[in-house]
GROMACS .gro file of C-alpha atoms in nm:
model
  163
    1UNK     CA    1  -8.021   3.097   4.769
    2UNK     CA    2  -7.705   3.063   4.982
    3UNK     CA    3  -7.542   2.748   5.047
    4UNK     CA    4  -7.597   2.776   5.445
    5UNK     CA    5  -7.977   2.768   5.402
    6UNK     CA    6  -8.135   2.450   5.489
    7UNK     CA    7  -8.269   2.206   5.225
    8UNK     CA    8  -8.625   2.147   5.181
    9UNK     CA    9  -8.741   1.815   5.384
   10UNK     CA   10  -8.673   1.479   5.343
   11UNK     CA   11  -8.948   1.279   5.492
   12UNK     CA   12  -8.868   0.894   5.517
   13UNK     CA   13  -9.146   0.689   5.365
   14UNK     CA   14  -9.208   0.522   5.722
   15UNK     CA   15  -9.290   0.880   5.807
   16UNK     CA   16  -9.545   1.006   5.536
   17UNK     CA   17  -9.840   0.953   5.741
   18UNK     CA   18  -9.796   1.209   5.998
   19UNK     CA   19  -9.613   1.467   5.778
   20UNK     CA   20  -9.926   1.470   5.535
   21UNK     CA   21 -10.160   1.493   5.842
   22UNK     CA   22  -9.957   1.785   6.021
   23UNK     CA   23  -9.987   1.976   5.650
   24UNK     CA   24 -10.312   1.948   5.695
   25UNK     CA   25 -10.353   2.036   6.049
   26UNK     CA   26 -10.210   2.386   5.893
   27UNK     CA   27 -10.497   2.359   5.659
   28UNK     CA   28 -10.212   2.332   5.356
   29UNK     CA   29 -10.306   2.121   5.058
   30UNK     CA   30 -10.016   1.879   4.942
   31UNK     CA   31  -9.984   1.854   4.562
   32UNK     CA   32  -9.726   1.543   4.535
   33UNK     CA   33  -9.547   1.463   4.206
   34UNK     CA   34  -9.295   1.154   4.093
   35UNK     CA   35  -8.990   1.077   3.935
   36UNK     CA   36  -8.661   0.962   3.858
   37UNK     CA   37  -8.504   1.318   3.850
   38UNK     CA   38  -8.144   1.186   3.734
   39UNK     CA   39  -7.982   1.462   3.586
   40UNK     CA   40  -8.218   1.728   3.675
   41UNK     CA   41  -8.277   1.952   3.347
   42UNK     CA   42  -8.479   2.305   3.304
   43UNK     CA   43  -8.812   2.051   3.217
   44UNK     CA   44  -8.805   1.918   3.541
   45UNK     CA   45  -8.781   2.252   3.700
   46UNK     CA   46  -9.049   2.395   3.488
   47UNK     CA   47  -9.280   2.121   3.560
   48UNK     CA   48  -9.191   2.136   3.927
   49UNK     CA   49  -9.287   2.527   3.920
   50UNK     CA   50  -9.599   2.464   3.778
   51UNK     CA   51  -9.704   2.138   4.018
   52UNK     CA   52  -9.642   2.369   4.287
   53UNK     CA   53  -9.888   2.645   4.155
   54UNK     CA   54 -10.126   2.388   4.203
   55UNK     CA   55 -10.168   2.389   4.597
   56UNK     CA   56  -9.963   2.490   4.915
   57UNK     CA   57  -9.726   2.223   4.972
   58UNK     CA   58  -9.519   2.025   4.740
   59UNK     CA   59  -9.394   1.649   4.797
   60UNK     CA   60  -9.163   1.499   4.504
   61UNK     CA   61  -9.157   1.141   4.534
   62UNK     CA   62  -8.808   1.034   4.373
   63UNK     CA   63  -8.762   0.646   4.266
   64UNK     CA   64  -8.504   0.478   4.466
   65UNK     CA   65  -8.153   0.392   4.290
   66UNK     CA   66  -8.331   0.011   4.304
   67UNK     CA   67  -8.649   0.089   4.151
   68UNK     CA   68  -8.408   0.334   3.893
   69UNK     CA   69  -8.230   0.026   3.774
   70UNK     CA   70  -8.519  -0.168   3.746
   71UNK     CA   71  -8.714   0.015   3.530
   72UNK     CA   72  -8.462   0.224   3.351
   73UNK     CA   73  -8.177  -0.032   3.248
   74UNK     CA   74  -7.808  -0.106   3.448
   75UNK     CA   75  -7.678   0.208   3.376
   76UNK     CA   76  -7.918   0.443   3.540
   77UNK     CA   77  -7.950   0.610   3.739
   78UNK     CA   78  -7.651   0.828   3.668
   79UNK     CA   79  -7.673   1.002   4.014
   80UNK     CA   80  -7.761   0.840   4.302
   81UNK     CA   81  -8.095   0.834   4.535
   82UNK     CA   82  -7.899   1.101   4.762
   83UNK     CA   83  -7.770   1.329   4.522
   84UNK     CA   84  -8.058   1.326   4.354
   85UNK     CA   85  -8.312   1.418   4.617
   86UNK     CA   86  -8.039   1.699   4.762
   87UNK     CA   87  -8.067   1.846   4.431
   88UNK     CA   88  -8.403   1.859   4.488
   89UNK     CA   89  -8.458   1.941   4.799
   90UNK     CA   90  -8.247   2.264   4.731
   91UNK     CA   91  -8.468   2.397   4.437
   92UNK     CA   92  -8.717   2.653   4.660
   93UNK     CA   93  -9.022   2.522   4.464
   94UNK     CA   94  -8.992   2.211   4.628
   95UNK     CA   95  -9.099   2.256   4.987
   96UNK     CA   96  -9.037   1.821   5.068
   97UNK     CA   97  -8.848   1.519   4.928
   98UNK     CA   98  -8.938   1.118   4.958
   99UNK     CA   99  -8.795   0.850   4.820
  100UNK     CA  100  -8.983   0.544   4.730
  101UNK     CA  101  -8.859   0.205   4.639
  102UNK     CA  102  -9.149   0.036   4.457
  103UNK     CA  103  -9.173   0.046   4.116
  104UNK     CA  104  -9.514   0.179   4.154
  105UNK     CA  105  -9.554   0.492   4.278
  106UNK     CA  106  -9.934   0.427   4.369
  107UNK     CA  107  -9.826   0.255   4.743
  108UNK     CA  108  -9.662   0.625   4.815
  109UNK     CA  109  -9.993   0.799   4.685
  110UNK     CA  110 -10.209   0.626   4.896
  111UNK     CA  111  -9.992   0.696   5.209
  112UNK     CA  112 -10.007   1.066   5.171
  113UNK     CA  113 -10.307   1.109   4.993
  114UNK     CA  114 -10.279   1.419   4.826
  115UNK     CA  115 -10.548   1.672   4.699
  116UNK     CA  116 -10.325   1.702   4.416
  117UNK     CA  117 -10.121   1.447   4.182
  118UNK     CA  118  -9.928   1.636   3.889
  119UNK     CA  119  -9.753   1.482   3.633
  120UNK     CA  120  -9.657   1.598   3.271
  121UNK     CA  121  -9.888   1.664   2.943
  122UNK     CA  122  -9.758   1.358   2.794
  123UNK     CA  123  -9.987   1.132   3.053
  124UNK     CA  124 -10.349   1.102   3.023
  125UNK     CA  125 -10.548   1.138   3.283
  126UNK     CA  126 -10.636   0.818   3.321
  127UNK     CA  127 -10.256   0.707   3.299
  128UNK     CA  128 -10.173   0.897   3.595
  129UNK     CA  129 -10.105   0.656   3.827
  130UNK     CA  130 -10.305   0.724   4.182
  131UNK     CA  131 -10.595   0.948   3.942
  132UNK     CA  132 -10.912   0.745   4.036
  133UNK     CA  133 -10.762   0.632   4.441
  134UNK     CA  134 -10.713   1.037   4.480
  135UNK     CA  135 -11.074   1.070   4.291
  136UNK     CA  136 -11.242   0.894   4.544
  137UNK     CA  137 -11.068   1.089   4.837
  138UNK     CA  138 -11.150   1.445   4.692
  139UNK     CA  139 -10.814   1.493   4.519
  140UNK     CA  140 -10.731   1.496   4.119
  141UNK     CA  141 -10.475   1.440   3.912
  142UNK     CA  142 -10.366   1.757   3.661
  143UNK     CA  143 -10.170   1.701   3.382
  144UNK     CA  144  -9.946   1.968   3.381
  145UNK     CA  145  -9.838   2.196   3.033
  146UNK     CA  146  -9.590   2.003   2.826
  147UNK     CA  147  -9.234   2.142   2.833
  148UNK     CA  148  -9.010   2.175   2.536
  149UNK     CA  149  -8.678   2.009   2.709
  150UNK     CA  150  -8.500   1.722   2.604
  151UNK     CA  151  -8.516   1.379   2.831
  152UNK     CA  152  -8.272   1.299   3.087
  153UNK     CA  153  -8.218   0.977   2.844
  154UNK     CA  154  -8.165   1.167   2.530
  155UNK     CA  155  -7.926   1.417   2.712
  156UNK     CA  156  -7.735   1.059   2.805
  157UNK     CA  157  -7.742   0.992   2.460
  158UNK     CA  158  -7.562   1.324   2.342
  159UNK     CA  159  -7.297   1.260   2.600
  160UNK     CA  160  -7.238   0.912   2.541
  161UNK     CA  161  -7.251   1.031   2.147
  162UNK     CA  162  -6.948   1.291   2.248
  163UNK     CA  163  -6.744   1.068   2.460
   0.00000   0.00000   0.00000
């Protein structure tokens, strides 16, 4: 990839809708998956390559900075809400970016309403959040293969360990 090549999408939330409708007008099935994505390690690209073998299209729905700090303590996230979804939006596998600022990711889900929610092998199904709404559209959740990485928090807690 060269630097001058555009980045994937970024599709504003207020804009979902009608991006996950034109998709489909192109008859392209949207697998969508979630996440903090704060220091972006080879786990998240693995599972990010294999949620995108899973359909045409994929949408990564990226927790806002608010949500981040929320749910994760004061001190995360480490990079930003635009850092992080430019890092992702420059990875080829990912073809669009969102960013949501609930703490729930389900509100997002049921906006796009994709044939396809991934997450990782350490969810059930049933703990996938959006599984049964996406069940009763046609869509399904797929756990995807469980990657042997470390966490974005334990890699904070070798660094911190260091400093």
């Amino acid at each position: 990839m060269r630097l001058d090549e555009p980045l994937a999408g970024l599709v504003p939330a207020a804009d979902l809708s009608a991006w996950a409708a034109g998709q489909r007008a192109q008859g392209r099935s949207i697998v969508m998956t979630n996440g903090v994505y704060d220091l972006i390690h080879d786990g998240h690209l693995k599972s990010l390559v294999a949620a995108a073998e899973q359909g045409d299209v994929l949408l990564v729905a990226v927790n806002s900075d608010r949500s981040v700090g929320e749910l994760k303590g004061p001190d995360r996230p480490v990079l930003g809400e635009a850092a992080r979804s430019d890092l992702l939006r420059a990875l080829r596998v990912v073809d669009a970016v969102t960013i949501f600022d609930d703490l729930s990711v389900l509100p997002t889900i049921l906006q796009v309403r994709p044939e396809v929610i991934a997450k990782g092998g350490q969810y059930t199904e049933d703990e996938i959040v959006g599984s049964q709404e996406a069940a009763g559209w046609g869509g399904r959740a797929v756990r995807l293969p469980m990657v042997d990485s470390v966490s974005t928090t334990e890699l904070l807690r070798r660094i911190r360990a260091k400093s």
